[in-house]
Short mmCIF file of C-alpha atoms and ligand atoms in Angstrom, two decimals:
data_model
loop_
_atom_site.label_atom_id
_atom_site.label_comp_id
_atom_site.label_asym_id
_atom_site.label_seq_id
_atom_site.Cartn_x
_atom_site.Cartn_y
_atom_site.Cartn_z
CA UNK A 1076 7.47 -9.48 -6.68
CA UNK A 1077 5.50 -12.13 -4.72
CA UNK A 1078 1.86 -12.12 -3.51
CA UNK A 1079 0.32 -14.08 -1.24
CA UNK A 1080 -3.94 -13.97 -1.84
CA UNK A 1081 -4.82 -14.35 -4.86
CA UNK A 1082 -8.03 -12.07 -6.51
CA UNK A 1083 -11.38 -13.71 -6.18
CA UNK A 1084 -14.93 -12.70 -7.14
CA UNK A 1085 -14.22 -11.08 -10.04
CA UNK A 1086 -17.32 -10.74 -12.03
CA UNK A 1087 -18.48 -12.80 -14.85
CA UNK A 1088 -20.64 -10.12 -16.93
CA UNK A 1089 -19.36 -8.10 -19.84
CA UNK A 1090 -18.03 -4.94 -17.59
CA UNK A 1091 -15.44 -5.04 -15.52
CA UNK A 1092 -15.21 -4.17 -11.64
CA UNK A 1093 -12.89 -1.30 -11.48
CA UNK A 1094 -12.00 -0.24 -7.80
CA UNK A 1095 -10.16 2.16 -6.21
CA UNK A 1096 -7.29 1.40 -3.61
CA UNK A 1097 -4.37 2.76 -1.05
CA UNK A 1098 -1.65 1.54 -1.49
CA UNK A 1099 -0.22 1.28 2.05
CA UNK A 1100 3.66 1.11 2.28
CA UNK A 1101 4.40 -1.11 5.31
CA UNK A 1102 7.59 -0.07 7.81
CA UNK A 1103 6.88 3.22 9.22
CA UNK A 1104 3.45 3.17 7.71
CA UNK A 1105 1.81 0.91 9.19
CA UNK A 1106 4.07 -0.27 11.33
CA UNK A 1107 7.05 1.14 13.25
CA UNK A 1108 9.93 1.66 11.41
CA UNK A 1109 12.81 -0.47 12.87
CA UNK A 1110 15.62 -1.16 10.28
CA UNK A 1111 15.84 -4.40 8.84
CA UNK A 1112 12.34 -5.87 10.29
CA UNK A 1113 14.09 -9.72 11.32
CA UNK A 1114 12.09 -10.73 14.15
CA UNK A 1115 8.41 -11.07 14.17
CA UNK A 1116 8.44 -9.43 18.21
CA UNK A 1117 9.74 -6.68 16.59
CA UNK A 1118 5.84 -6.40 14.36
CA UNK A 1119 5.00 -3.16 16.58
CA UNK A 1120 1.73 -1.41 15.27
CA UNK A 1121 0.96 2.32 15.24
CA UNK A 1122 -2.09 3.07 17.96
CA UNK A 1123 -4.23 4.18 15.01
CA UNK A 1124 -3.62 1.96 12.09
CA UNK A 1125 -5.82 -0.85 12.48
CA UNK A 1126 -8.66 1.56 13.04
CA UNK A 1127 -7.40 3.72 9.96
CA UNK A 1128 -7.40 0.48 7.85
CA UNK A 1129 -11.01 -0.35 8.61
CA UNK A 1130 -12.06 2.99 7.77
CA UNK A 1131 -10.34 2.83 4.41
CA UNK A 1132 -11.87 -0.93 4.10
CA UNK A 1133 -15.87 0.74 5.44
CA UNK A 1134 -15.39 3.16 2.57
CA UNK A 1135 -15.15 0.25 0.00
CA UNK A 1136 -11.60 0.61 -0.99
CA UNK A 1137 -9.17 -1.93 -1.82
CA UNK A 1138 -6.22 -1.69 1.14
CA UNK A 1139 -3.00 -3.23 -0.44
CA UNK A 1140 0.39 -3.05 1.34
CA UNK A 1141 3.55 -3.17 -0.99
CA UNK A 1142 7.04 -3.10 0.48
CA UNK A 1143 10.66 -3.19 -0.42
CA UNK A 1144 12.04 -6.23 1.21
CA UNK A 1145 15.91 -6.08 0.09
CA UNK A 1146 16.86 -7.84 3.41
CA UNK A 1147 15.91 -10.40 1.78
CA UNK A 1148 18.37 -10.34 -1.58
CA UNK A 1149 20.85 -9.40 1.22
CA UNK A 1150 20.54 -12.20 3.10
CA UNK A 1151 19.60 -11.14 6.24
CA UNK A 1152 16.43 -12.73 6.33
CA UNK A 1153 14.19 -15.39 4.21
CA UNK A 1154 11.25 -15.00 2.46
CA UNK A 1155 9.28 -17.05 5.18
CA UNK A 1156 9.94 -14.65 7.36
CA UNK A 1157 8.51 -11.66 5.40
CA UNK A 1158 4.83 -14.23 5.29
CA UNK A 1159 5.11 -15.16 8.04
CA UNK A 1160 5.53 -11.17 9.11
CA UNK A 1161 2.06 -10.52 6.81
CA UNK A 1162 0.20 -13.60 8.40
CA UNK A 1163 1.03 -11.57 12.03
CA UNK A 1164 -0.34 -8.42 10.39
CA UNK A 1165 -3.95 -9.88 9.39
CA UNK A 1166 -4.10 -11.80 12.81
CA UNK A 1167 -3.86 -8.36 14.22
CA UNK A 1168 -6.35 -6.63 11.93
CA UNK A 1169 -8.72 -9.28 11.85
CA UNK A 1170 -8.93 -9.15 15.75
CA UNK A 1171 -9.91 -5.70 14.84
CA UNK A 1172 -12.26 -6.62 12.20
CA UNK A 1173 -10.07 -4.71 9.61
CA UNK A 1174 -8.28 -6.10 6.71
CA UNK A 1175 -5.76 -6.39 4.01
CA UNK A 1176 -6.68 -7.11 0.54
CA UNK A 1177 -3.15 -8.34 -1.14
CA UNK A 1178 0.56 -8.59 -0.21
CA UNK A 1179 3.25 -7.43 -2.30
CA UNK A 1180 7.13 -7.11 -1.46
CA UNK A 1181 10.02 -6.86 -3.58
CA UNK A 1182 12.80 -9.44 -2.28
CA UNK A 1183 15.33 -8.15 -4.57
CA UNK A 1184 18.46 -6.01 -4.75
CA UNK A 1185 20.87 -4.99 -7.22
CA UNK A 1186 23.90 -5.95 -4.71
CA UNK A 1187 21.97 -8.64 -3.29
CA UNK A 1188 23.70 -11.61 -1.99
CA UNK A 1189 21.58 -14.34 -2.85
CA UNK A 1190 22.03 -14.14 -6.22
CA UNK A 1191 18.55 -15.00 -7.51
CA UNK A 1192 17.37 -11.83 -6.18
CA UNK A 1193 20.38 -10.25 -6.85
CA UNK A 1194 18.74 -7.64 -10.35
CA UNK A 1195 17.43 -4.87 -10.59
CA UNK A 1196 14.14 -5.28 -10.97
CA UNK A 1197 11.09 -3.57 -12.31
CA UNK A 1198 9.11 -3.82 -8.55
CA UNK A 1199 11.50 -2.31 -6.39
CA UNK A 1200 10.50 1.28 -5.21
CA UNK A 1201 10.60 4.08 -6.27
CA UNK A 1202 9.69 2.09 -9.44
CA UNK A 1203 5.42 1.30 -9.62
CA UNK A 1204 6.13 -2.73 -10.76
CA UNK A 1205 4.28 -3.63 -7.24
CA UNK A 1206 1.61 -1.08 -8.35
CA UNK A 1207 1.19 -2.43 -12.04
CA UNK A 1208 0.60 -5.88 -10.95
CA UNK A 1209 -1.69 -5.30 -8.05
CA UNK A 1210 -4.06 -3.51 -10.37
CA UNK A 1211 -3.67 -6.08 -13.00
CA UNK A 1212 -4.55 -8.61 -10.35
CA UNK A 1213 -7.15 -6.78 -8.55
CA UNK A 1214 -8.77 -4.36 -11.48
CA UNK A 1215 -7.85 -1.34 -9.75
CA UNK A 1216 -8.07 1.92 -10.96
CA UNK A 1217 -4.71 3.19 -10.41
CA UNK A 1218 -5.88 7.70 -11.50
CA UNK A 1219 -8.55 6.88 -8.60
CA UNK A 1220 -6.34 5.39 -6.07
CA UNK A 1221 -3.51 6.27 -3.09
CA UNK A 1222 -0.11 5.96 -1.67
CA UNK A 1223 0.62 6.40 1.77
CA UNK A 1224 4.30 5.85 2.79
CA UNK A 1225 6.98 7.92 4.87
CA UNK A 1226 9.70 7.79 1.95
CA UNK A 1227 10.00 10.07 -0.78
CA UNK A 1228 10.36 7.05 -2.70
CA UNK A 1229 6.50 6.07 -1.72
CA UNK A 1230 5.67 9.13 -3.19
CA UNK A 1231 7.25 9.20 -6.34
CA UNK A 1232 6.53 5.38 -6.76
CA UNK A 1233 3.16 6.72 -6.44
CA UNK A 1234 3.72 9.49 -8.88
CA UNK A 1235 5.24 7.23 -11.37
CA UNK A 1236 1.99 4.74 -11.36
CA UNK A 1237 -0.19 7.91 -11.53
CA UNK A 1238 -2.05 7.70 -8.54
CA UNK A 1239 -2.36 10.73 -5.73
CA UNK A 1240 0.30 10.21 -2.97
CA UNK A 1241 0.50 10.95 0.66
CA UNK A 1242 3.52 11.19 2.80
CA UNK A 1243 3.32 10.50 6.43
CA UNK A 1244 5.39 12.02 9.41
CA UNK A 1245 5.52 8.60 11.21
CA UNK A 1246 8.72 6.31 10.73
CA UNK A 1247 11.31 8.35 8.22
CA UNK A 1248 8.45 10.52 7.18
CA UNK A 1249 9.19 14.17 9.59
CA UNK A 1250 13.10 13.61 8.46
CA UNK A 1251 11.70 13.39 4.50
CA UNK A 1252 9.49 16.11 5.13
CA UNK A 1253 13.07 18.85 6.61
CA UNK A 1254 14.53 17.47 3.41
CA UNK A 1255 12.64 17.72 0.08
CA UNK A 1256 13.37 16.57 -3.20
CA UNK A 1257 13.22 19.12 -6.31
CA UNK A 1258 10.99 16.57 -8.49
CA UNK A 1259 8.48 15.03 -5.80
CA UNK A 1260 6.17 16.64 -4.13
CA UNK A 1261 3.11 14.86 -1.58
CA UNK A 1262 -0.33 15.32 -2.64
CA UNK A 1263 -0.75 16.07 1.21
CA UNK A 1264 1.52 15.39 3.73
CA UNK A 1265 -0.35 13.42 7.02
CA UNK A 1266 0.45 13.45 10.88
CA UNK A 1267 0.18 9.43 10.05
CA UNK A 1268 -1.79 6.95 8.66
CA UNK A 1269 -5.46 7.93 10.23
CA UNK A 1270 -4.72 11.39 9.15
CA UNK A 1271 -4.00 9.92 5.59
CA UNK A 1272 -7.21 8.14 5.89
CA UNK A 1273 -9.33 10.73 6.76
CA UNK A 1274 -7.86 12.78 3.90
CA UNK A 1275 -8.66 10.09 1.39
CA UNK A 1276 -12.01 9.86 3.01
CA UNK A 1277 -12.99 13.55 2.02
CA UNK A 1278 -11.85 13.03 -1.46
CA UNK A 1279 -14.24 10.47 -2.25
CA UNK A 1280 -17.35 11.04 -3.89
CA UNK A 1281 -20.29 10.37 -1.44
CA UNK A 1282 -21.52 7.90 -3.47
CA UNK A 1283 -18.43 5.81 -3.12
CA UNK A 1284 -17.89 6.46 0.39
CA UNK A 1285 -20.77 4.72 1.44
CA UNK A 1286 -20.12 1.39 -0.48
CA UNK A 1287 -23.08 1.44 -2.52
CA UNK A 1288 -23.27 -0.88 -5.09
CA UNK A 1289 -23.50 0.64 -8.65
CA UNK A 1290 -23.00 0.05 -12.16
CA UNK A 1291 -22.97 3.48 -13.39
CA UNK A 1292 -20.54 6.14 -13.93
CA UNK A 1293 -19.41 8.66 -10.76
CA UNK A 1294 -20.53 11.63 -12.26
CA UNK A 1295 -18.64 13.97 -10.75
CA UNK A 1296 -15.28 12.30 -11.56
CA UNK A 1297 -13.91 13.91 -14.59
CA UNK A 1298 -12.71 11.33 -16.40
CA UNK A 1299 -15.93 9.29 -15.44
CA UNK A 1300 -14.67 6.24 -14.34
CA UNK A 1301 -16.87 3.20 -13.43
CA UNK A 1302 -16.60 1.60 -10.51
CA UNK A 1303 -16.86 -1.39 -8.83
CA UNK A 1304 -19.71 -3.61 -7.91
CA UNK A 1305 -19.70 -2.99 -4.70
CA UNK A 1306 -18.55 -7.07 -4.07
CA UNK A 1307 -15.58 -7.78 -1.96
CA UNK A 1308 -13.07 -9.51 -3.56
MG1 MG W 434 8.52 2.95 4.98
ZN1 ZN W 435 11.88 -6.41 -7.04
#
């Protein structure tokens, strides 16, 4: 799985900064959903999801978009392409003061035809690799976090890593939603991705929600989980 932005800020006392984040999947997510995404004119954005992306980043979560990229392993685009795709992405939401944390994409497929990429491999959904490492990167606590995607397999990636998952009716998401699968089911399934955000946005404790900085534990958690300094990273 590749990355682009590396974590910064972490902090140098003895506790760690655990934060919560969504996990946005990226085609029909964020984005519209148009096949094999080859073309950078063909980067359309939902209405909403730059504003729903600097709600989620206002509430002090982590936003971090991982995506299967097989058209890569099948050689109908390069890796460039899928950067330079993400560079588009934060020139949009940083014209809309909204952001992006981290990257991550999975190039690979099992019948890939580069043959580098061609495995299977531990990141591609429905499998949580992209999840694992983003958390191991970025401290995140993965029981306090989210998926959004409009795939089934978003949702049982999300299942898989332990985190609470949302499906979305944008891209493949109302065609998922006619046809349901016997082991996964959505935490709550969302219009699209503001709808997703709001949702996340009542689950939060208030503390949390209004980015206060604090060592502590959130008491009303359960498992009492502390969270992060409040720093951006
Ligand atoms: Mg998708
Ligand atoms: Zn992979």
């Amino acid at each position: 799985m590749r990355r682009r932005r590396a974590a910064a800020g972490r902090p140098t006392a003895g506790w760690r900064s655990v934060k919560r984040a969504v996990f946005l999947d990226r085609d029909g997510t964020v984005i519209e959903e148009v096949g094999y995404l080859n073309r950078l004119d063909r980067v359309v954005f939902f209405p909403w999801s730059v504003d729903a992306i600097r709600v989620l980043n206002d509430a002090g979560l982590l936003v971090v978009i991982v995506t299967n990229q097989a058209g890569v392993a099948r050689g109908y685009f390069d890796e460039s392409l899928v950067r330079e795709t993400h560079a588009l992405i934060d020139r949009r939401l940083a014209a809309g003061r909204a952001r992006v944390d981290a990257f991550y994409y999975c190039p690979h497929h099992p019948q890939g035809v580069v043959e580098a990429l061609r495995q299977t491999c531990e990141c591609r959904k429905p499998k949580p690799g992209m999840i694992h490492r983003a958390a191991q990167d970025l401290d995140i606590d993965v029981p306090g976090s989210f998926v959004v995607g409009d795939r089934w397999l978003d949702i049982e990636m999300g299942r898989a890593a332990g985190a609470q998952a949302l499906l979305v009716r944008t891209g493949y998401g109302q065609n998922e939603e006619r046809r349901p699968e016997d082991l996964v089911s959505a935490d709550y399934v969302a219009d699209n991705l503001m709808d997703a955000a709001s949702w996340i946005l009542r689950r939060l404790t208030p503390r949390l929600r209004s980015g206060c900085p604090e060592r502590g534990r959130e008491a009303t958690e359960p498992k009492g989980r502390a969270h992060g300094s409040g720093r951006r990273q």
